[in-house]
């Protein structure tokens, strides 16, 4: 019989991931801070836990997918956290994007109670979470990765064990440098197309499958053209990740000029109260500099 899976954090990503575990036949017990978000999942066959500790007490493998480092610390190490309920031998899998250093510290605290941990941050956006095609970057012991593989396969497609605890998070930060670099390139390109007076949809059709193509361009350029700012990934969370990148680069002495620039461009949007927009709204920062908008008649 497969292991029972706990799921903590049913946000944009967690909803889809937990649903795919149910679809794959896992018995799932879920908890979300805002309890209304568990309702849809319970209607599809999940159980609702009373707290992270309660979920952990009922499950063998406990997945967390919450926002930031302090949030992971709260749901795993807090008063009603996973550590208070988990049995020795349980496996905690953190799919949030957080600090590699903090990840190693959390893993050590869990290990002191005989609880195993993998960091398994994800990429692929809300679309990847819903379709079960996430990219998963894993840090931790090989035997724990092997144990978790059926769970990973239910949620993702490209599953890579990188190294020890923290290694998954380090690769996720590398991933984020590419995500925002691609995002800025997309925004500049669409601004140029707009200024050049060419049809934006035809521009997209002509180049998205060529050498200039990217996940970002394929999935988010159509949203920009429609001026649809609904988030697959919010600017606030993007900034959280860029802070982690800038901290790691500072610690390691690595120059990351483009990432710093993009962090500051996003900051101008946060200052305007746009932190809840999707990360492709980066184009608005360039529009503010250019004095015209993409997708609107000039
Ligand atoms: P989201 O929609 O904002 O959801 C965040 C989730 O975390 C919600 O369930 C929220 O609960 C919970 N949460 C936050 N702080 C908490 C706390 N202190 N205690 C308990 N629960 C807490 O975010 P998301 O897009 O799903 O992202 C989740 C994680 O995946 C983040 O680390 C993000 O960086 C990463 N990620 C996201 C994407 C993406 O495209 N969206 C892609 C890759 C990785 P409430 O419902 O109560 O607010």
Short mmCIF file of C-alpha atoms and ligand atoms in Angstrom, two decimals:
data_model
loop_
_atom_site.label_atom_id
_atom_site.label_comp_id
_atom_site.label_asym_id
_atom_site.label_seq_id
_atom_site.Cartn_x
_atom_site.Cartn_y
_atom_site.Cartn_z
CA UNK A 1 0.00 0.00 0.00
CA UNK A 2 1.29 3.46 -0.82
CA UNK A 3 2.24 5.84 1.96
CA UNK A 4 -0.29 8.38 3.21
CA UNK A 5 0.57 11.91 2.13
CA UNK A 6 0.00 15.14 4.06
CA UNK A 7 -0.19 18.41 2.13
CA UNK A 8 0.33 21.78 3.83
CA UNK A 9 -0.26 24.96 1.80
CA UNK A 10 -2.99 24.93 -0.85
CA UNK A 11 -2.04 28.11 -2.71
CA UNK A 12 -1.72 28.55 -6.48
CA UNK A 13 0.80 25.67 -6.63
CA UNK A 14 -0.36 23.47 -3.75
CA UNK A 15 -3.94 23.14 -5.07
CA UNK A 16 -2.81 21.54 -8.32
CA UNK A 17 -0.12 19.40 -6.73
CA UNK A 18 -2.44 17.97 -4.06
CA UNK A 19 -5.11 17.30 -6.69
CA UNK A 20 -2.60 15.33 -8.78
CA UNK A 21 -1.68 13.22 -5.74
CA UNK A 22 -5.36 12.35 -5.30
CA UNK A 23 -5.64 11.54 -9.01
CA UNK A 24 -2.62 9.22 -8.73
CA UNK A 25 -4.47 7.29 -6.00
CA UNK A 26 -2.70 8.60 -2.88
CA UNK A 27 -4.65 9.05 0.31
CA UNK A 28 -4.18 12.77 1.10
CA UNK A 29 -4.71 14.74 4.30
CA UNK A 30 -4.50 18.51 3.69
CA UNK A 31 -4.25 21.66 5.79
CA UNK A 32 -4.29 25.29 4.73
CA UNK A 33 -4.08 28.37 6.99
CA UNK A 34 -7.18 29.81 5.30
CA UNK A 35 -9.41 26.80 5.81
CA UNK A 36 -11.85 27.61 2.96
CA UNK A 37 -9.13 26.61 0.46
CA UNK A 38 -9.32 22.96 1.61
CA UNK A 39 -13.02 22.64 0.69
CA UNK A 40 -12.60 21.92 -3.02
CA UNK A 41 -9.97 19.28 -2.29
CA UNK A 42 -12.07 17.61 0.40
CA UNK A 43 -14.94 17.42 -2.13
CA UNK A 44 -12.51 15.49 -4.37
CA UNK A 45 -11.64 12.94 -1.68
CA UNK A 46 -8.99 14.51 0.58
CA UNK A 47 -9.24 14.56 4.35
CA UNK A 48 -8.91 17.90 6.17
CA UNK A 49 -6.28 18.07 8.95
CA UNK A 50 -6.71 20.39 11.96
CA UNK A 51 -3.13 21.71 11.99
CA UNK A 52 0.25 20.87 10.46
CA UNK A 53 0.98 18.74 13.57
CA UNK A 54 -2.32 16.88 13.11
CA UNK A 55 -1.57 16.23 9.41
CA UNK A 56 1.91 14.99 10.31
CA UNK A 57 0.55 12.64 12.98
CA UNK A 58 -1.72 10.99 10.39
CA UNK A 59 0.75 10.74 7.50
CA UNK A 60 4.02 9.11 6.47
CA UNK A 61 5.14 11.73 3.96
CA UNK A 62 4.34 15.42 4.60
CA UNK A 63 4.67 17.99 1.80
CA UNK A 64 4.86 21.72 2.52
CA UNK A 65 4.32 24.38 -0.15
CA UNK A 66 4.02 27.77 1.56
CA UNK A 67 5.41 31.21 0.73
CA UNK A 68 8.73 32.12 2.37
CA UNK A 69 11.43 30.93 4.80
CA UNK A 70 9.64 32.11 8.01
CA UNK A 71 6.42 30.46 6.79
CA UNK A 72 8.14 27.10 6.27
CA UNK A 73 9.75 27.48 9.72
CA UNK A 74 6.29 28.18 11.18
CA UNK A 75 4.52 25.19 9.61
CA UNK A 76 7.36 22.76 10.28
CA UNK A 77 8.95 23.96 13.53
CA UNK A 78 6.19 26.13 15.08
CA UNK A 79 3.93 25.39 18.08
CA UNK A 80 1.47 23.43 15.96
CA UNK A 81 4.10 22.54 13.38
CA UNK A 82 4.85 19.25 11.66
CA UNK A 83 7.67 18.47 14.11
CA UNK A 84 5.14 18.34 16.98
CA UNK A 85 3.13 15.53 15.35
CA UNK A 86 5.41 13.61 13.01
CA UNK A 87 6.47 10.08 13.88
CA UNK A 88 10.15 9.14 13.75
CA UNK A 89 10.83 7.82 10.26
CA UNK A 90 8.41 10.27 8.60
CA UNK A 91 9.60 12.16 5.56
CA UNK A 92 9.05 15.92 5.16
CA UNK A 93 9.29 17.30 1.60
CA UNK A 94 9.46 21.08 1.33
CA UNK A 95 8.43 22.28 -2.14
CA UNK A 96 8.48 25.99 -1.21
CA UNK A 97 11.30 28.21 -2.49
CA UNK A 98 13.31 29.29 0.57
CA UNK A 99 16.84 29.95 1.77
CA UNK A 100 19.29 27.03 1.23
CA UNK A 101 20.92 27.82 4.60
CA UNK A 102 17.62 27.81 6.49
CA UNK A 103 16.73 24.54 4.72
CA UNK A 104 19.86 22.87 6.12
CA UNK A 105 19.00 24.16 9.63
CA UNK A 106 15.41 22.85 9.42
CA UNK A 107 16.66 19.46 8.16
CA UNK A 108 19.04 19.25 11.15
CA UNK A 109 16.26 20.00 13.65
CA UNK A 110 14.02 17.35 12.07
CA UNK A 111 16.86 14.84 11.96
CA UNK A 112 17.34 15.25 15.72
CA UNK A 113 13.84 13.74 16.07
CA UNK A 114 14.44 11.00 13.53
CA UNK A 115 12.41 12.81 10.84
CA UNK A 116 13.86 12.86 7.31
CA UNK A 117 13.69 15.88 5.01
CA UNK A 118 14.09 16.68 1.34
CA UNK A 119 14.12 20.16 -0.17
CA UNK A 120 12.26 19.83 -3.44
CA UNK A 121 11.53 23.26 -4.88
CA UNK A 122 9.54 23.34 -8.08
CA UNK A 123 9.35 25.18 -11.39
CA UNK A 124 6.74 25.16 -14.14
CA UNK A 125 4.23 27.69 -12.87
CA UNK A 126 0.58 27.20 -12.00
CA UNK A 127 0.19 25.41 -15.37
CA UNK A 128 2.85 22.82 -14.46
CA UNK A 129 1.30 22.31 -11.01
CA UNK A 130 -2.15 21.72 -12.51
CA UNK A 131 -0.92 19.40 -15.27
CA UNK A 132 1.52 17.42 -13.11
CA UNK A 133 4.48 18.45 -15.28
CA UNK A 134 6.56 20.34 -12.73
CA UNK A 135 10.34 20.43 -12.73
CA UNK A 136 11.49 19.30 -9.28
CA UNK A 137 15.02 20.00 -7.93
CA UNK A 138 15.89 17.85 -4.94
CA UNK A 139 18.35 18.07 -2.07
CA UNK A 140 18.69 15.29 0.50
CA UNK A 141 19.65 11.64 1.05
CA UNK A 142 19.39 9.26 -1.96
CA UNK A 143 17.26 6.72 -0.04
CA UNK A 144 14.73 9.45 0.85
CA UNK A 145 14.59 10.54 -2.80
CA UNK A 146 13.90 6.93 -3.81
CA UNK A 147 11.15 6.67 -1.19
CA UNK A 148 9.54 9.90 -2.40
CA UNK A 149 9.76 9.11 -6.12
CA UNK A 150 6.11 7.91 -6.54
CA UNK A 151 4.99 11.19 -4.96
CA UNK A 152 7.30 13.27 -7.17
CA UNK A 153 6.13 11.39 -10.28
CA UNK A 154 2.51 12.26 -9.49
CA UNK A 155 3.36 15.99 -9.45
CA UNK A 156 6.25 16.44 -11.86
CA UNK A 157 7.98 15.39 -15.05
CA UNK A 158 11.62 16.43 -14.78
CA UNK A 159 12.79 15.17 -11.40
CA UNK A 160 16.46 15.64 -10.54
CA UNK A 161 18.32 14.72 -7.38
CA UNK A 162 21.01 17.40 -7.16
CA UNK A 163 22.86 16.68 -3.91
CA UNK A 164 22.59 17.13 -0.15
CA UNK A 165 19.99 19.21 1.73
CA UNK A 166 19.98 22.78 0.39
CA UNK A 167 21.21 21.76 -3.09
CA UNK A 168 17.65 21.74 -4.46
CA UNK A 169 17.11 25.28 -3.21
CA UNK A 170 20.44 26.45 -4.69
CA UNK A 171 19.42 25.16 -8.12
CA UNK A 172 16.01 26.81 -7.73
CA UNK A 173 17.79 30.15 -7.25
CA UNK A 174 19.80 29.48 -10.42
CA UNK A 175 16.45 28.79 -12.12
CA UNK A 176 15.08 32.13 -10.92
CA UNK A 177 17.98 34.07 -12.47
CA UNK A 178 16.91 32.58 -15.82
CA UNK A 179 13.19 33.16 -15.20
CA UNK A 180 13.55 36.90 -14.58
CA UNK A 181 16.17 37.35 -17.32
CA UNK A 182 13.77 35.74 -19.81
CA UNK A 183 10.95 37.87 -18.43
CA UNK A 184 12.83 41.14 -18.95
CA UNK A 185 13.87 40.08 -22.47
CA UNK A 186 10.21 39.30 -23.30
CA UNK A 187 9.05 42.68 -21.99
CA UNK A 188 11.70 44.64 -23.93
CA UNK A 189 10.91 42.66 -27.10
CA UNK A 190 7.17 43.36 -26.89
CA UNK A 191 7.82 47.05 -26.22
CA UNK A 192 9.97 47.22 -29.35
CA UNK A 193 7.31 45.40 -31.40
CA UNK A 194 4.68 47.84 -30.16
CA UNK A 195 6.82 50.88 -31.00
CA UNK A 196 7.61 49.37 -34.44
CA UNK A 197 3.89 49.23 -35.21
CA UNK A 198 3.81 45.48 -35.99
CA UNK A 199 0.88 43.22 -35.08
CA UNK A 200 1.70 41.68 -31.69
CA UNK A 201 -0.07 38.37 -32.27
CA UNK A 202 1.71 37.90 -35.61
CA UNK A 203 5.01 38.78 -33.91
CA UNK A 204 4.30 36.09 -31.31
CA UNK A 205 3.31 33.49 -33.93
CA UNK A 206 6.41 34.24 -36.01
CA UNK A 207 9.05 33.91 -33.30
CA UNK A 208 7.79 31.88 -30.34
CA UNK A 209 8.91 28.51 -31.79
CA UNK A 210 12.33 29.75 -32.98
CA UNK A 211 15.62 30.42 -31.24
CA UNK A 212 14.05 33.28 -29.28
CA UNK A 213 11.37 31.03 -27.77
CA UNK A 214 11.13 30.33 -24.04
CA UNK A 215 8.61 29.03 -21.51
CA UNK A 216 8.15 32.64 -20.41
CA UNK A 217 7.48 33.93 -23.93
CA UNK A 218 5.11 31.06 -24.82
CA UNK A 219 3.05 31.30 -21.63
CA UNK A 220 3.19 34.95 -20.64
CA UNK A 221 3.54 37.02 -23.84
CA UNK A 222 -0.09 36.21 -24.81
CA UNK A 223 -1.16 37.44 -21.37
CA UNK A 224 0.75 40.71 -21.85
CA UNK A 225 -0.78 41.18 -25.32
CA UNK A 226 -4.26 40.77 -23.72
CA UNK A 227 -3.18 42.95 -20.75
CA UNK A 228 -4.18 40.13 -18.41
CA UNK A 229 -2.24 40.52 -15.17
CA UNK A 230 -3.68 37.51 -13.32
CA UNK A 231 -0.78 35.81 -11.53
CA UNK A 232 0.72 32.44 -12.26
CA UNK A 233 3.43 33.75 -9.93
CA UNK A 234 2.98 37.05 -8.10
CA UNK A 235 5.45 39.94 -8.13
CA UNK A 236 5.59 39.73 -4.31
CA UNK A 237 6.75 36.09 -4.46
CA UNK A 238 9.11 36.86 -7.35
CA UNK A 239 10.74 39.55 -5.19
CA UNK A 240 11.03 37.07 -2.32
CA UNK A 241 12.97 34.77 -4.67
CA UNK A 242 15.15 37.58 -6.01
CA UNK A 243 16.06 38.56 -2.44
CA UNK A 244 17.17 34.94 -1.91
CA UNK A 245 19.22 35.12 -5.15
CA UNK A 246 20.81 38.44 -4.19
CA UNK A 247 21.62 37.17 -0.67
CA UNK A 248 23.22 34.00 -2.07
CA UNK A 249 25.17 35.98 -4.69
CA UNK A 250 26.39 38.36 -1.99
CA UNK A 251 27.44 35.48 0.24
CA UNK A 252 29.27 33.79 -2.66
CA UNK A 253 30.72 37.01 -4.14
CA UNK A 254 29.04 36.57 -7.53
CA UNK A 255 28.11 39.61 -9.68
CA UNK A 256 24.47 39.42 -10.82
CA UNK A 257 23.92 42.81 -12.50
CA UNK A 258 20.84 41.88 -14.56
CA UNK A 259 19.07 40.26 -11.61
CA UNK A 260 19.73 43.35 -9.42
CA UNK A 261 18.31 45.61 -12.13
CA UNK A 262 15.17 43.48 -12.46
CA UNK A 263 14.75 43.40 -8.66
CA UNK A 264 14.74 47.22 -8.70
CA UNK A 265 12.31 47.40 -11.63
CA UNK A 266 9.89 45.15 -9.72
CA UNK A 267 10.37 47.41 -6.70
CA UNK A 268 8.89 50.33 -8.68
CA UNK A 269 5.79 48.20 -9.30
CA UNK A 270 5.50 47.15 -5.66
CA UNK A 271 5.65 50.84 -4.75
CA UNK A 272 2.57 51.34 -6.92
CA UNK A 273 0.72 48.56 -5.08
CA UNK A 274 1.05 46.03 -7.92
CA UNK A 275 2.69 43.22 -5.89
CA UNK A 276 -0.31 40.94 -6.47
CA UNK A 277 0.03 41.12 -10.29
CA UNK A 278 1.72 38.29 -12.16
CA UNK A 279 5.49 38.58 -12.68
CA UNK A 280 4.95 39.33 -16.41
CA UNK A 281 3.60 42.74 -15.29
CA UNK A 282 7.32 43.66 -15.31
CA UNK A 283 6.40 45.17 -18.68
CA UNK A 284 4.59 47.95 -16.77
CA UNK A 285 7.92 49.14 -15.33
CA UNK A 286 9.32 49.47 -18.87
CA UNK A 287 6.09 51.11 -20.07
CA UNK A 288 6.50 53.69 -17.33
CA UNK A 289 9.99 54.47 -18.70
CA UNK A 290 8.90 54.41 -22.34
CA UNK A 291 5.70 56.45 -21.97
CA UNK A 292 3.51 54.04 -23.94
CA UNK A 293 1.81 50.70 -23.37
CA UNK A 294 2.05 47.33 -25.11
CA UNK A 295 -1.20 46.09 -26.64
CA UNK A 296 -2.84 49.50 -26.89
CA UNK A 297 -3.27 51.74 -29.92
CA UNK A 298 -0.73 54.61 -29.81
P1 LIG B 1 0.40 31.38 -2.95
O1 LIG B 1 -0.66 31.09 -3.94
O2 LIG B 1 0.61 32.78 -2.47
O3 LIG B 1 0.13 30.44 -1.69
C1 LIG B 1 0.92 30.50 -0.53
C2 LIG B 1 0.45 29.42 0.40
O4 LIG B 1 1.24 29.46 1.59
C3 LIG B 1 -1.01 29.59 0.86
O5 LIG B 1 -1.57 28.31 1.02
C4 LIG B 1 -0.83 30.30 2.20
O6 LIG B 1 -1.92 30.14 3.08
C5 LIG B 1 0.39 29.57 2.73
N1 LIG B 1 1.09 30.31 3.78
C6 LIG B 1 1.87 31.42 3.62
N2 LIG B 1 2.39 31.79 4.81
C7 LIG B 1 1.96 30.89 5.72
C8 LIG B 1 2.16 30.74 7.12
N3 LIG B 1 2.95 31.59 7.82
N4 LIG B 1 1.55 29.71 7.74
C9 LIG B 1 0.78 28.86 7.04
N5 LIG B 1 0.54 28.93 5.72
C10 LIG B 1 1.13 29.94 5.07
O7 LIG B 1 1.83 30.90 -3.44
P2 LIG B 1 2.22 29.81 -4.53
O8 LIG B 1 2.36 30.50 -5.84
O9 LIG B 1 1.38 28.61 -4.39
O10 LIG B 1 3.74 29.49 -4.05
C11 LIG B 1 4.03 28.60 -2.98
C12 LIG B 1 5.53 28.32 -2.99
O11 LIG B 1 5.89 27.76 -4.26
C13 LIG B 1 6.37 29.60 -2.83
O12 LIG B 1 7.54 29.35 -2.09
C14 LIG B 1 6.72 29.96 -4.27
O13 LIG B 1 7.90 30.72 -4.36
C15 LIG B 1 6.87 28.57 -4.88
N6 LIG B 1 6.67 28.53 -6.34
C16 LIG B 1 5.62 29.14 -6.95
C17 LIG B 1 5.49 29.08 -8.33
C18 LIG B 1 4.36 29.75 -9.08
O14 LIG B 1 4.46 29.87 -10.31
N7 LIG B 1 3.29 30.18 -8.42
C19 LIG B 1 6.41 28.36 -9.09
C20 LIG B 1 7.45 27.73 -8.45
C21 LIG B 1 7.58 27.82 -7.08
P3 LIG B 1 -3.21 31.12 2.95
O15 LIG B 1 -4.09 30.50 1.90
O16 LIG B 1 -3.81 31.10 4.30
O17 LIG B 1 -2.70 32.47 2.56
#
